[in-house]
Amino acid sequence: MFTTRPELVGTTGMVASTHWLASQSAMAVLEHGGNAFDAAAAAGFVLQVVEPHLNGSAGEVPILGWDARDDAPFVVCGQGVAPRAATIERFHSLGLDLVPGTGLLAACIPGSFDGWLTLLERHGTMRLREVLGYAIGYAEGGFPVVPNISATIATVEQLFTEHWPTSARLWMPDGKPPAAGSMLRNPELAQTFRRILAEAEAVGADREAQLEAARRAYYQGFVAEAICRFARENAVMDVSGEPHTGLLTEDDFAGWRATVEEPVSLDYRDRTVLKADAWSQGPVLLQQLALLRGFDLDGLAPNDPDLVHLVTECAKLAFADREAWYGDPRVVDVPLRTLLSRKYNDARRALVGEYADTGPLRPGSPDGREPRLGRVSERLRGEVRQEARREAGAVGEPTVRTTGETAGDTCHVDVVDRWGNMVSATPSGSWLQSSPAIPGLGLQLSTRAQMFWLEEGLAASLAPGKRPRTTLTPSLALRDGRPWLAFGTPGGDGQDQWSLQLFLHLVHGGLNLQEAIDAPEWSSSHFPSSFYPRERFPGRLHVESRLGEATIAELRRRGHEVVDEGPWALGRLSAVSRDEDGVLRAGANPRGMQGYAVGR
């Protein structure tokens, strides 16, 4: 099979991410003796600098890892919770029935900073300065503007100049969007990181004490104070068309820390797939596999219409259950054991027919419980919102509109080292277009709370101190109980569709990592978007044209409303793997021409 680049093979270490500077920074950490967790954190901080339209320093990150010392997997939940003042009644009093997709109201507590610190503290070996220095260097010295940064800023230029002057100063330093290929700096973020380092190192030489001091500087010190003061004192325009102040307080920051949890899992042949719990959408990949266990997929080509149809129809059933049942397990009772059980999925599999399901969502009734869904906007069949995608220049990435409204911009990193440590992380949020820049910090707030529903009684209903049901969903897979594969992709609701396809191409199609990444992809928007304004498009199937005319025609014959997105338009997968003999492999996405794998 044709590939855009070779699958990398080596024995020292492998990194794959959505940006070459993050990949190379992580590899430099491995070369200097750091482990996979040190390297992933370095890449994560670099991504906050060089992909500011896809993530930022006040965002969130779920991290899946395998620690060779403990010989066990873990999840770091770097997803902040809703503020104490964030209630459904509060939003209704403002005349809102959805959490706005931009601005200050949609901010949860920033989780990514403590997520990376927790990874370093529990599983890393290096000091914060050794890990954070790469990001500081790019923030101070400059980084190249990829075309989608330029296009995103151009799309929201009027919003910045008329309503968000702090963002205009930060992201348009010359009074206009930076040109693709030019160098852009973020000296305020560099200064923020340097001040955190100074406060960390002031406590002495102990590594853990320094990490704790850095955590205090962010969540109980100058960073939290600046964010909360700005949110409290400034009413800013958001996608609702009205200005609003924020809800975050210093007490919210001080009372939160990232948590370490057990992953959930599903056995599939001789593989075991690990995901974060149902505060993420991660288990939906496991549900799809549980449904697909009943079909013979061996030998099906990546563009076989039978494969595309079966995977799509199983996705519709699994994502319907996501809508009805997934939420923060600390707050709601998620019947996950039943949702992943053989008996439940054997019954659900009978709903997969020869033709595409184009009707309402069909969630199941695990343990006899009655499902409940939120109210969504259903667009007319055949209406395709391609113009917004073209306006944003968002090849392989979600839509960005002139209001800053976006649908899941994200990045990803995977690392494996020579000791057998493996990590997969999907940092996101705090996009430059999501919320006004906080003066003096060089960052902006995330809008992850837009994933909450403002309807009572739903699994993902808004509540103070609750985690939103995020789309962020890194993946690990074991083979015969040993760490085999770390993989993932940006792309909102598409993440666990494209990641599933990669896994199936490896297990059933016999492809290597790069072949599986390069294979033509597809995704359904039959179920509601997790992002404002939460539209669904019944029966709609987005495909890359490389599936071929015959396959697309057959899918249309089976009733799918096929939208041809172009040859290289969906997902930004990356992956690393480890063979039983210790040989390491990596592959990265060519779409958008910025993701790269490195290793030796």
Coordinates of C-alpha atoms in Angstrom, one line a residue:
M1 CA 0.0 0.0 0.0
F2 CA 1.2 3.5 -0.8
T3 CA 2.3 5.6 2.2
T4 CA 3.3 9.3 2.4
R5 CA 6.3 8.4 4.5
P6 CA 7.9 5.3 6.0
E7 CA 6.9 3.6 9.2
L8 CA 9.8 4.4 11.6
V9 CA 11.6 1.5 13.3
G10 CA 14.2 1.6 16.1
T11 CA 15.1 0.6 19.6
T12 CA 15.9 3.8 21.6
G13 CA 12.6 5.7 21.6
M14 CA 9.7 6.9 19.3
V15 CA 7.6 10.0 19.4
A16 CA 4.6 10.9 17.2
S17 CA 2.6 14.1 17.5
T18 CA 0.6 16.7 15.6
H19 CA 3.6 19.1 15.3
W20 CA 7.1 18.4 14.3
L21 CA 8.6 20.8 17.0
A22 CA 6.7 18.9 19.7
S23 CA 7.9 15.6 18.4
Q24 CA 11.5 16.7 18.1
S25 CA 11.5 18.3 21.6
A26 CA 10.2 15.1 23.1
M27 CA 12.9 13.1 21.3
A28 CA 15.5 15.4 22.6
V29 CA 14.3 14.6 26.1
L30 CA 14.7 10.9 25.4
E31 CA 18.2 11.5 24.0
H32 CA 19.1 13.2 27.3
G33 CA 18.0 10.3 29.4
G34 CA 14.4 11.2 30.2
N35 CA 11.7 8.6 30.0
A36 CA 8.5 8.6 27.9
F37 CA 6.6 10.6 30.6
D38 CA 9.2 13.4 30.7
A39 CA 9.2 13.5 26.9
A40 CA 5.4 13.6 26.6
A41 CA 5.2 16.5 29.1
A42 CA 7.9 18.4 27.1
A43 CA 5.9 17.8 23.9
G44 CA 2.7 18.9 25.7
F45 CA 4.1 22.2 26.8
V46 CA 5.6 22.8 23.3
L47 CA 2.2 22.1 21.7
Q48 CA 0.7 24.9 23.9
V49 CA 3.1 27.3 22.2
V50 CA 3.3 26.1 18.6
E51 CA -0.4 25.0 18.1
P52 CA -2.2 27.8 19.9
H53 CA -5.3 27.4 17.8
L54 CA -5.6 23.8 18.9
N55 CA -4.6 24.0 22.6
G56 CA -3.3 26.3 25.2
S57 CA -1.8 26.6 28.7
A58 CA -5.2 26.9 30.4
G59 CA -6.7 23.9 28.6
E60 CA -7.2 20.3 29.6
V61 CA -5.5 16.9 29.0
P62 CA -6.4 13.3 29.5
I63 CA -3.2 11.1 29.7
L64 CA -3.1 7.3 29.3
G65 CA 0.2 5.6 30.3
W66 CA 1.9 2.3 31.0
D67 CA 4.6 2.5 33.6
A68 CA 7.2 -0.3 33.1
R69 CA 8.4 0.1 36.8
D70 CA 4.9 -0.7 38.1
D71 CA 4.1 -2.9 35.1
A72 CA 0.6 -1.3 35.1
P73 CA -1.5 1.2 33.2
F74 CA -2.9 4.5 34.6
V75 CA -5.0 7.5 33.6
V76 CA -4.2 11.1 34.6
C77 CA -7.3 13.2 34.5
G78 CA -6.2 16.7 33.6
Q79 CA -9.8 17.8 33.0
G80 CA -10.9 20.6 35.3
V81 CA -14.4 20.8 36.8
A82 CA -17.2 23.4 36.5
P83 CA -16.9 26.4 38.8
R84 CA -19.0 26.4 42.0
A85 CA -21.2 29.2 40.6
A86 CA -21.9 27.2 37.4
T87 CA -25.5 26.1 37.8
I88 CA -28.2 25.4 35.2
E89 CA -30.3 28.1 37.0
R90 CA -27.5 30.6 36.6
F91 CA -27.3 30.1 32.9
H92 CA -31.1 30.2 32.5
S93 CA -31.2 33.5 34.4
L94 CA -29.0 34.9 31.6
G95 CA -31.5 33.7 29.0
L96 CA -29.3 30.8 27.8
D97 CA -30.4 27.3 26.9
L98 CA -26.9 26.2 25.8
V99 CA -23.5 27.0 27.3
P100 CA -21.9 29.4 24.8
G101 CA -19.1 28.0 22.7
T102 CA -16.8 31.0 23.3
G103 CA -16.1 33.6 26.0
L104 CA -15.7 33.4 29.7
L105 CA -18.9 31.6 30.8
A106 CA -17.8 28.2 29.3
A107 CA -14.6 28.0 31.3
C108 CA -13.8 25.1 33.6
I109 CA -10.8 25.1 35.9
P110 CA -7.7 24.8 33.7
G111 CA -6.6 21.2 34.0
S112 CA -3.6 20.7 31.6
F113 CA -0.9 22.3 33.7
D114 CA -1.5 20.1 36.7
G115 CA -2.2 17.2 34.5
W116 CA 1.4 17.4 33.1
L117 CA 2.8 18.1 36.6
T118 CA 1.1 15.1 38.0
L119 CA 2.5 12.9 35.2
L120 CA 6.0 14.2 35.9
E121 CA 5.6 13.9 39.7
R122 CA 4.4 10.3 39.7
H123 CA 6.1 8.8 36.6
G124 CA 8.8 11.2 35.3
T125 CA 12.4 11.6 36.3
M126 CA 13.4 15.1 35.1
R127 CA 13.1 18.5 36.8
L128 CA 10.5 20.9 35.5
R129 CA 13.1 23.2 34.0
E130 CA 14.4 20.4 31.8
V131 CA 11.0 19.7 30.5
L132 CA 9.5 23.2 30.3
G133 CA 12.6 24.8 28.7
Y134 CA 11.7 23.8 25.1
A135 CA 8.3 25.6 25.3
I136 CA 10.0 28.7 26.8
G137 CA 12.5 28.8 24.0
Y138 CA 9.8 28.7 21.3
A139 CA 7.6 31.3 23.1
E140 CA 10.6 33.7 23.5
G141 CA 12.4 33.1 20.2
G142 CA 9.4 32.4 18.0
F143 CA 7.8 29.5 16.2
P144 CA 6.7 29.2 12.5
V145 CA 3.0 30.0 11.8
V146 CA 1.4 27.0 10.1
P147 CA -1.3 27.9 7.6
N148 CA -4.2 27.0 9.9
I149 CA -3.0 29.4 12.6
S150 CA -3.0 32.2 10.1
A151 CA -6.4 31.2 8.7
T152 CA -7.9 30.9 12.2
I153 CA -6.7 34.3 13.3
A154 CA -7.9 35.8 10.0
T155 CA -11.4 34.3 10.6
V156 CA -11.8 35.9 14.0
E157 CA -9.9 39.1 13.2
Q158 CA -13.0 41.3 13.5
L159 CA -14.0 39.6 16.8
F160 CA -10.5 40.4 18.1
T161 CA -10.4 44.0 17.0
E162 CA -14.0 44.9 18.0
H163 CA -14.4 42.9 21.2
W164 CA -11.3 41.1 22.4
P165 CA -8.5 43.7 22.3
T166 CA -6.2 41.6 24.5
S167 CA -6.3 38.9 21.9
A168 CA -5.7 41.3 19.1
R169 CA -2.5 42.5 20.8
L170 CA -1.2 39.0 21.5
W171 CA -2.1 37.3 18.2
M172 CA -1.9 40.2 15.8
P173 CA 1.2 42.1 17.0
D174 CA 1.5 44.0 13.7
G175 CA -2.2 44.8 13.6
K176 CA -3.1 42.0 11.2
P177 CA -3.1 38.2 11.2
P178 CA 0.4 36.8 10.9
A179 CA 1.3 35.4 7.5
A180 CA 1.7 31.6 7.1
G181 CA 5.4 30.8 7.3
S182 CA 6.2 33.9 9.4
M183 CA 7.6 33.7 13.0
L184 CA 5.3 34.4 15.9
R185 CA 6.3 34.9 19.5
N186 CA 4.5 34.8 22.8
P187 CA 6.7 36.6 25.3
E188 CA 3.9 36.9 27.9
L189 CA 3.6 33.1 28.1
A190 CA 7.4 32.8 28.3
Q191 CA 7.4 35.2 31.2
T192 CA 4.6 33.2 32.9
F193 CA 6.5 30.0 32.6
R194 CA 9.8 31.7 33.8
R195 CA 8.0 33.1 36.8
I196 CA 6.5 29.7 37.7
L197 CA 10.0 28.1 37.4
A198 CA 11.5 30.8 39.6
E199 CA 8.9 30.2 42.3
A200 CA 9.4 26.4 41.9
E201 CA 13.2 26.6 42.3
A202 CA 13.1 29.0 45.2
V203 CA 12.0 26.1 47.5
G204 CA 15.3 24.2 47.0
A205 CA 16.7 21.4 44.9
D206 CA 14.1 18.7 45.6
R207 CA 12.3 17.7 42.4
E208 CA 9.0 16.9 43.9
A209 CA 9.0 20.1 46.1
Q210 CA 9.7 22.1 43.0
L211 CA 6.7 20.5 41.2
E212 CA 4.5 21.3 44.2
A213 CA 5.6 24.9 44.3
A214 CA 4.9 25.2 40.5
R215 CA 1.4 23.9 41.2
R216 CA 0.9 26.5 43.9
A217 CA 2.1 29.3 41.7
Y218 CA -0.5 28.3 39.1
Y219 CA -3.5 27.3 41.2
Q220 CA -3.0 29.4 44.3
G221 CA -0.7 32.1 43.1
F222 CA -0.3 34.8 40.4
V223 CA -1.8 32.7 37.5
A224 CA -5.1 32.0 39.2
E225 CA -5.3 35.5 40.6
A226 CA -4.8 37.1 37.1
I227 CA -7.4 34.8 35.5
C228 CA -10.0 35.2 38.1
R229 CA -9.6 39.0 38.3
F230 CA -10.0 39.3 34.5
A231 CA -13.0 37.0 34.5
R232 CA -14.7 38.9 37.3
E233 CA -14.0 42.4 36.1
N234 CA -14.6 42.0 32.3
A235 CA -17.8 41.3 30.5
V236 CA -16.8 40.0 27.1
M237 CA -18.7 39.2 24.0
D238 CA -19.4 35.5 23.3
V239 CA -21.2 33.5 20.7
S240 CA -24.6 34.2 22.3
G241 CA -24.3 37.8 21.0
E242 CA -24.1 39.2 24.5
P243 CA -21.2 40.1 26.8
H244 CA -20.8 38.1 30.0
T245 CA -18.3 37.9 32.9
G246 CA -16.9 34.6 34.0
L247 CA -17.7 32.3 36.9
L248 CA -14.2 31.1 38.0
T249 CA -13.0 32.1 41.5
E250 CA -9.7 31.7 43.4
D251 CA -11.4 29.2 45.6
D252 CA -12.3 27.1 42.6
F253 CA -8.6 27.0 41.5
A254 CA -7.3 26.3 45.0
G255 CA -9.6 23.4 45.6
W256 CA -8.8 21.4 42.5
R257 CA -6.1 18.9 41.5
A258 CA -5.6 16.4 38.7
T259 CA -6.4 12.9 39.6
V260 CA -4.9 9.5 38.8
E261 CA -7.4 6.7 37.9
E262 CA -7.7 3.2 36.6
P263 CA -8.5 2.9 32.9
V264 CA -11.5 1.0 31.6
S265 CA -10.8 -1.8 29.1
L266 CA -12.2 -4.3 26.6
D267 CA -10.6 -7.5 25.3
Y268 CA -10.7 -7.9 21.5
R269 CA -9.1 -11.0 20.2
D270 CA -5.6 -11.1 21.7
R271 CA -5.6 -7.3 22.3
T272 CA -6.9 -5.3 25.2
V273 CA -7.8 -1.6 24.5
L274 CA -7.6 0.9 27.4
K275 CA -9.5 4.1 27.7
A276 CA -10.3 6.8 30.2
D277 CA -13.6 6.5 32.1
A278 CA -17.0 7.9 31.0
W279 CA -16.1 11.5 31.9
S280 CA -14.5 11.2 28.5
Q281 CA -16.1 9.7 25.4
G282 CA -13.3 7.0 25.5
P283 CA -15.5 4.0 26.3
V284 CA -17.4 4.6 23.1
L285 CA -14.5 3.1 21.2
L286 CA -14.8 0.0 23.4
Q287 CA -18.5 -0.2 22.7
Q288 CA -17.9 -0.1 19.0
L289 CA -15.4 -2.9 19.3
A290 CA -17.9 -4.9 21.5
L291 CA -20.4 -4.6 18.7
L292 CA -17.9 -5.3 15.9
R293 CA -16.8 -8.6 17.6
G294 CA -19.9 -10.2 16.0
F295 CA -18.8 -9.5 12.4
D296 CA -16.0 -11.0 10.3
L297 CA -13.7 -8.2 9.3
D298 CA -10.6 -10.2 8.4
G299 CA -9.1 -9.2 5.1
L300 CA -11.5 -6.3 4.4
A301 CA -9.6 -3.6 2.6
P302 CA -9.6 -0.1 4.1
N303 CA -12.0 1.1 1.4
D304 CA -14.3 -1.9 1.4
P305 CA -17.9 -0.7 1.5
D306 CA -18.9 -3.5 3.9
L307 CA -16.2 -2.4 6.4
V308 CA -17.3 1.3 6.1
H309 CA -21.0 0.4 6.5
L310 CA -20.6 -2.0 9.4
V311 CA -18.2 0.3 11.3
T312 CA -20.5 3.3 10.7
E313 CA -23.7 1.6 11.9
C314 CA -22.0 0.3 15.0
A315 CA -20.8 3.8 15.7
K316 CA -24.3 5.1 15.6
L317 CA -25.4 2.7 18.3
A318 CA -22.4 3.3 20.5
F319 CA -22.6 7.1 20.2
A320 CA -26.3 7.0 21.0
D321 CA -25.4 5.3 24.3
R322 CA -22.7 7.9 24.8
E323 CA -25.4 10.6 24.6
A324 CA -27.8 8.8 26.9
W325 CA -25.4 7.5 29.6
Y326 CA -21.9 9.1 29.7
G327 CA -21.1 11.6 32.3
D328 CA -18.8 12.2 35.3
P329 CA -18.9 8.9 37.2
R330 CA -18.3 10.7 40.5
V331 CA -21.6 12.4 40.0
V332 CA -23.8 10.2 37.9
D333 CA -24.4 6.4 37.8
V334 CA -22.9 5.3 34.4
P335 CA -23.9 1.6 33.7
L336 CA -20.6 1.0 32.0
R337 CA -20.2 -2.6 32.9
T338 CA -23.4 -3.4 31.2
L339 CA -22.7 -1.2 28.2
L340 CA -19.5 -3.1 27.5
S341 CA -21.0 -6.6 28.2
R342 CA -21.3 -9.3 25.6
K343 CA -25.0 -9.9 26.3
Y344 CA -25.9 -6.2 25.9
N345 CA -24.0 -5.8 22.7
D346 CA -25.2 -9.1 21.2
A347 CA -28.7 -7.7 21.5
R348 CA -27.7 -4.2 20.1
R349 CA -25.9 -5.8 17.2
A350 CA -29.2 -7.1 15.8
L351 CA -30.1 -3.4 15.0
V352 CA -27.3 -3.2 12.4
G353 CA -29.0 -3.6 9.0
E354 CA -28.2 -3.8 5.4
Y355 CA -29.1 -0.1 4.9
A356 CA -28.0 3.0 6.8
D357 CA -29.9 4.2 9.8
T358 CA -31.2 7.7 9.1
G359 CA -33.7 8.0 11.9
P360 CA -33.6 9.2 15.5
L361 CA -30.9 8.0 17.9
R362 CA -31.4 4.6 19.3
P363 CA -29.8 4.3 22.7
G364 CA -30.2 1.1 24.6
S365 CA -31.7 0.4 28.0
P366 CA -28.9 -1.1 30.1
D367 CA -30.2 -3.0 33.2
G368 CA -33.7 -2.0 32.1
R369 CA -33.1 1.7 32.6
E370 CA -34.9 4.2 30.4
P371 CA -32.5 6.4 28.3
R372 CA -33.0 10.1 28.1
L373 CA -31.5 12.4 25.5
G374 CA -31.0 16.1 25.3
R375 CA -32.8 18.3 22.8
V376 CA -30.7 19.0 19.7
S377 CA -31.0 20.9 16.4
E378 CA -31.4 18.7 13.4
R379 CA -30.3 20.3 10.1
L380 CA -32.1 19.6 6.9
R381 CA -30.8 16.6 5.0
G382 CA -28.5 17.6 2.2
E383 CA -27.5 20.9 3.8
V384 CA -23.7 20.8 4.0
R385 CA -21.8 23.5 5.9
Q386 CA -18.7 23.4 3.8
E387 CA -18.4 27.2 3.4
A388 CA -17.3 27.6 7.0
R389 CA -14.7 25.0 6.7
R390 CA -13.2 26.6 3.6
E391 CA -13.4 30.0 5.2
A392 CA -11.3 28.7 8.1
G393 CA -8.9 26.8 5.8
A394 CA -9.4 23.9 8.2
V395 CA -8.1 20.9 6.3
G396 CA -8.4 17.9 8.6
E397 CA -9.5 20.1 11.4
P398 CA -12.9 21.2 12.7
T399 CA -14.8 24.4 11.7
V400 CA -13.9 27.8 13.1
R401 CA -16.4 30.5 12.6
T402 CA -16.0 34.3 12.7
T403 CA -17.4 34.3 16.3
G404 CA -14.7 32.0 17.4
E405 CA -17.1 29.1 17.6
T406 CA -15.2 25.9 17.0
A407 CA -15.9 22.2 17.0
G408 CA -13.1 20.4 18.8
D409 CA -9.7 21.7 17.9
T410 CA -7.2 19.5 19.5
C411 CA -3.7 18.0 19.3
H412 CA -2.1 14.7 20.2
V413 CA 1.2 13.1 21.3
D414 CA 2.3 9.5 21.7
V415 CA 5.7 8.3 23.1
V416 CA 7.4 5.0 23.8
D417 CA 10.9 4.6 25.3
R418 CA 13.5 1.8 25.4
W419 CA 12.4 0.8 28.9
G420 CA 8.9 -0.1 27.8
N421 CA 7.1 3.0 29.1
M422 CA 4.3 4.2 26.9
V423 CA 2.1 7.2 26.9
S424 CA -0.7 8.7 24.8
A425 CA -2.2 12.2 25.5
T426 CA -4.7 14.4 23.8
P427 CA -4.3 18.0 25.1
S428 CA -6.9 20.6 24.0
G429 CA -8.8 23.7 24.9
S430 CA -7.6 27.2 25.7
W431 CA -7.6 27.9 21.9
L432 CA -6.6 31.4 20.8
Q433 CA -10.1 31.8 19.3
S434 CA -12.0 30.5 22.3
S435 CA -11.8 33.3 24.8
P436 CA -10.0 36.6 25.3
A437 CA -6.3 36.5 26.2
I438 CA -5.6 37.1 29.9
P439 CA -3.4 40.3 30.1
G440 CA 0.2 39.5 31.2
L441 CA -0.2 35.7 31.0
G442 CA -0.1 34.9 27.3
L443 CA -3.0 32.5 27.5
Q444 CA -6.7 32.3 27.3
L445 CA -9.4 30.2 29.1
S446 CA -10.8 27.0 27.7
T447 CA -14.5 26.6 26.8
R448 CA -14.9 22.9 27.7
A449 CA -18.1 23.6 29.7
Q450 CA -20.0 24.0 26.5
M451 CA -20.2 20.2 26.6
F452 CA -22.6 20.3 29.5
W453 CA -26.3 20.3 28.9
L454 CA -28.5 22.9 30.5
E455 CA -31.3 20.4 30.9
E456 CA -31.9 18.8 34.3
G457 CA -31.6 15.0 34.6
L458 CA -29.2 14.2 31.8
A459 CA -26.0 12.3 32.4
A460 CA -24.0 15.2 31.1
S461 CA -26.1 18.0 32.7
L462 CA -24.2 20.9 34.2
A463 CA -23.5 20.9 37.9
P464 CA -20.9 22.7 40.1
G465 CA -17.7 20.6 40.6
K466 CA -18.6 18.2 37.8
R467 CA -16.4 17.2 34.9
P468 CA -17.8 17.8 31.4
R469 CA -18.1 14.7 29.2
T470 CA -15.1 15.6 27.1
T471 CA -14.4 14.3 23.6
L472 CA -10.7 14.1 24.4
T473 CA -9.7 10.4 24.2
P474 CA -6.2 9.0 24.0
S475 CA -5.8 5.3 23.5
L476 CA -3.5 2.4 24.6
A477 CA -3.7 -1.2 23.5
L478 CA -2.0 -4.3 24.9
R479 CA -1.2 -7.5 23.1
D480 CA -1.3 -10.6 25.2
G481 CA -1.3 -8.3 28.3
R482 CA 1.8 -6.3 27.3
P483 CA 1.9 -2.7 26.1
W484 CA 1.7 -2.7 22.3
L485 CA 0.2 0.5 20.9
A486 CA -0.3 4.2 21.9
F487 CA -2.5 6.1 19.4
G488 CA -5.0 8.9 19.0
T489 CA -6.1 11.9 17.0
P490 CA -7.6 15.4 17.3
G491 CA -11.1 15.9 15.9
G492 CA -13.9 16.2 18.5
D493 CA -16.5 13.6 18.0
G494 CA -14.4 12.0 15.2
Q495 CA -11.6 11.0 17.5
D496 CA -13.0 7.6 18.5
Q497 CA -14.1 6.9 15.0
W498 CA -10.8 7.5 13.3
S499 CA -8.8 5.9 16.1
L500 CA -11.0 2.8 15.8
Q501 CA -10.3 2.6 12.1
L502 CA -6.6 2.6 12.7
F503 CA -6.9 -0.2 15.2
L504 CA -9.0 -2.3 12.9
H505 CA -6.6 -1.7 10.0
L506 CA -3.8 -3.1 12.2
V507 CA -5.7 -6.0 13.6
H508 CA -7.8 -7.1 10.6
G509 CA -6.1 -5.5 7.6
G510 CA -2.5 -6.4 8.4
L511 CA -1.3 -2.8 7.7
N512 CA 1.7 -1.2 9.4
L513 CA 1.3 2.0 11.5
Q514 CA 1.9 4.4 8.6
E515 CA -0.3 2.5 6.2
A516 CA -3.1 2.5 8.7
I517 CA -2.7 6.3 9.3
D518 CA -2.6 7.0 5.6
A519 CA -5.6 4.9 4.8
P520 CA -8.7 6.8 3.7
E521 CA -11.0 7.7 6.7
W522 CA -14.6 8.4 7.3
S523 CA -16.8 9.6 10.2
S524 CA -20.5 9.9 11.0
S525 CA -22.3 13.0 12.3
H526 CA -25.6 11.1 12.8
F527 CA -25.4 11.8 16.5
P528 CA -25.3 15.3 18.2
S529 CA -22.1 17.3 18.2
S530 CA -20.5 17.7 21.6
F531 CA -19.9 21.3 20.7
Y532 CA -22.2 24.4 20.6
P533 CA -24.7 24.5 18.9
R534 CA -25.0 20.7 19.2
E535 CA -26.4 19.9 15.8
R536 CA -26.9 16.4 14.4
F537 CA -27.2 15.3 10.8
P538 CA -29.1 12.0 10.6
G539 CA -27.5 9.5 8.3
R540 CA -24.7 11.8 7.2
L541 CA -21.3 10.2 6.5
H542 CA -18.2 12.2 5.9
V543 CA -15.6 10.5 3.7
E544 CA -12.3 11.0 2.1
S545 CA -12.6 10.7 -1.6
R546 CA -9.8 8.2 -1.7
L547 CA -12.3 5.6 -0.7
G548 CA -13.0 5.6 -4.4
E549 CA -16.0 6.2 -6.6
A550 CA -17.3 2.7 -6.5
T551 CA -17.3 2.5 -2.7
I552 CA -18.9 6.0 -2.3
A553 CA -21.6 4.9 -4.8
E554 CA -22.3 1.7 -2.9
L555 CA -22.6 3.6 0.4
R556 CA -25.1 6.0 -1.2
R557 CA -27.0 3.0 -2.5
R558 CA -27.2 1.7 1.1
G559 CA -28.8 5.0 2.2
H560 CA -25.8 6.9 3.6
E561 CA -25.9 10.7 2.9
V562 CA -22.3 10.8 1.8
V563 CA -20.3 14.0 2.0
D564 CA -17.0 13.9 0.1
E565 CA -14.6 16.0 2.1
G566 CA -11.7 15.7 -0.3
P567 CA -8.7 13.2 -0.5
W568 CA -6.9 14.1 2.7
A569 CA -9.4 15.9 5.0
L570 CA -10.3 13.8 8.1
G571 CA -8.4 13.2 11.3
R572 CA -4.7 13.7 12.3
L573 CA -3.8 10.2 13.7
S574 CA -0.5 9.4 15.2
A575 CA 0.8 6.2 16.8
V576 CA 3.8 4.4 18.4
S577 CA 4.1 0.7 19.1
R578 CA 6.4 -1.8 20.8
D579 CA 6.9 -5.3 19.5
E580 CA 7.4 -8.3 21.8
D581 CA 11.2 -8.2 21.0
G582 CA 11.5 -4.6 22.1
V583 CA 11.5 -3.1 18.5
L584 CA 9.8 0.3 18.5
R585 CA 7.7 1.8 15.7
A586 CA 6.0 5.1 14.9
G587 CA 3.9 6.8 12.3
A588 CA 2.3 10.2 12.0
N589 CA -0.4 12.0 10.0
P590 CA 0.5 13.7 6.7
R591 CA -2.8 15.7 6.6
G592 CA -2.1 19.4 7.1
M593 CA 1.6 18.8 6.7
Q594 CA 2.7 19.4 10.3
G595 CA 2.4 16.1 12.2
Y596 CA 5.6 14.1 12.3
A597 CA 7.1 11.0 14.0
V598 CA 10.7 10.9 15.1
G599 CA 12.8 8.2 16.7
R600 CA 15.8 5.9 16.4

